[in-house]
Amino acid sequence: MGLPAKNKGAILSKIATNDQHGENSEYFDGWKAYDKDPFHLSRNPHGIIQMGLAENQLCLDLIKDWVKKNPEASICTLEGVHQFSDIANFQDYHGLKKFRQAIAHFMGKARGGKVTFDPERVVMSGGATGANETIMFCLADPGDVFLIPSPYYAAFDRDLRWRTGVEIIPVPCSSSNNFKLTVEAVDWAYKKAQESNKKVKGLILTNPSNPLGTMLDKDTLTNLVRFVTRKNIHLVVDEIYAATVFAGGDFVSVAEVVNDVDISEVNVDLIHIVYSLSKDMGLPGFRVGIVYSYNDSVVSCARKMSSFGLVSSQTQLMLASMLSDDRFVDNFLMESSRRLGIRHKVFTTGLKKADISCLTSDAGLFAWMDLRHLLRDRNSFESEIELWHIIIDKVKLNVSPGSSFHCTEPGWFRVCFANMDDDTLHVALGRIQDFVSKNNNKIVEQISENDQVIQNNNAKKQNWRQSNLRLSFRRLYEDGLSSPGIMSPHSPLLRA
């Protein structure tokens, strides 16, 4: 019959029963809503469109073409099956030598050929999630602190904290300077942590940033390297979007800074890079994560830990061949950047038609969308979640609210644009434009009927419009009004 429900938790571990995974956040709730009602152009045209998944599907055709032309790269083909016995047998946690060499070579190409990487420092892991957790196990003990600029990737709470016991202290960044990170802000957070008797073990950066899509300039990155060296704390840089750059952006890797900074100003034993092929190559299902450290002891420890999350040997074999094909890689990186730039421009231009602006960005698979003018209360995270519910339940788009990324200002949303085809993107843009247009029309009607004085005063009229726009969205949420054909009262979130 089993134990009574109230006693079931008593026989499980603290990890099994705590809530540190973060699965109960709006970030994951949006995914759950999508899973229950996924959009399809023909089979479910009124379903929820997934815009919460940072996935690059724009160049999969190039990879498919390469696979067709190189059947010998797979043990599952007539041309490659002769390698089956060697690949199917046990492989130690170092990984295939040619795979590590190909990864190191590709990491250099993904950074514009400005730096080189040592294959002997390449450590495998099960995706960037596994790589980030592995580096935490290597560098910190339970209760130790890492500083992270906010807003930061929502799943870092899971990846970095859940099983390691490491604590995260955000370094708040604000829209007043376009969320730019400064050494002064890091130093402030560092001192605050020390005043609270916290042991700060390091600083974690995502460069390019998720969710902002911005990149650190070389001066800022150099000063941060100097800062961690002075404080004798680690610097972990998540560079999984290194080649996911468009609009002529110039990505600077921390490896470039390490090479250029005077040796007296950097302790390379404190510098570590996390990488993967999930974003730059659009291969998240392959679960290829990389820890690259300049610290010999970290490389040794991480390699031992990689036994818990190895990349399958047949995946290593195929990728070793693909990433060693310079002609293919060069064309892929160039074409990916071009297509991402076009998609970003189409998407942000479409948002502008709905009077929605985004933070200026030049990298990533998403836009940082500013919807502060649509909030009932611009200073309220409760208002942000109300608006998020409307977007999920009524507009039928899964976007991620800024609060799930620990943004300190309500009203910002991350919205992904590279995980769908062109037709789906246009449907999504149409829904957004229609939603905003319908509510703006309601406001215009209110103006003509109720307030002729304000109508004749442009400055006051704009203030009144913004205030009533927020109120109209609040009423829309409470009354269940919706655009015909695309908003359902049967959302799983409403039922929950």
Short mmCIF file of C-alpha atoms in Angstrom, two decimals, residues 26 68 128 134 140 151 185 223-224 245 275 277 287 301 303 382 424 429 436 459 474 484 489:
data_model
loop_
_atom_site.label_atom_id
_atom_site.label_comp_id
_atom_site.label_asym_id
_atom_site.label_seq_id
_atom_site.Cartn_x
_atom_site.Cartn_y
_atom_site.Cartn_z
CA GLU A 26 7.51 30.94 -14.88
CA LYS A 68 24.52 13.02 -46.76
CA ALA A 128 26.64 23.03 -21.12
CA THR A 134 31.17 20.13 -13.23
CA ALA A 140 33.55 25.40 -4.77
CA PRO A 151 19.67 39.32 -15.58
CA ALA A 185 29.10 46.78 -9.85
CA ASN A 223 39.40 44.72 -16.21
CA LEU A 224 37.34 41.80 -14.89
CA VAL A 245 26.91 36.63 -33.54
CA TYR A 275 31.44 25.80 -24.20
CA LEU A 277 27.79 22.91 -29.67
CA ARG A 287 24.66 16.92 -25.55
CA CYS A 301 39.37 16.81 -11.66
CA ARG A 303 38.06 14.83 -16.52
CA GLU A 382 3.03 41.19 -9.98
CA THR A 424 5.54 30.37 -37.70
CA LEU A 429 4.39 38.57 -35.08
CA VAL A 436 -1.47 45.53 -29.24
CA ALA A 459 1.58 65.60 -23.57
CA ARG A 474 -5.50 44.38 -16.66
CA PRO A 484 -10.90 35.61 -32.10
CA PRO A 489 -10.02 30.03 -22.05
#
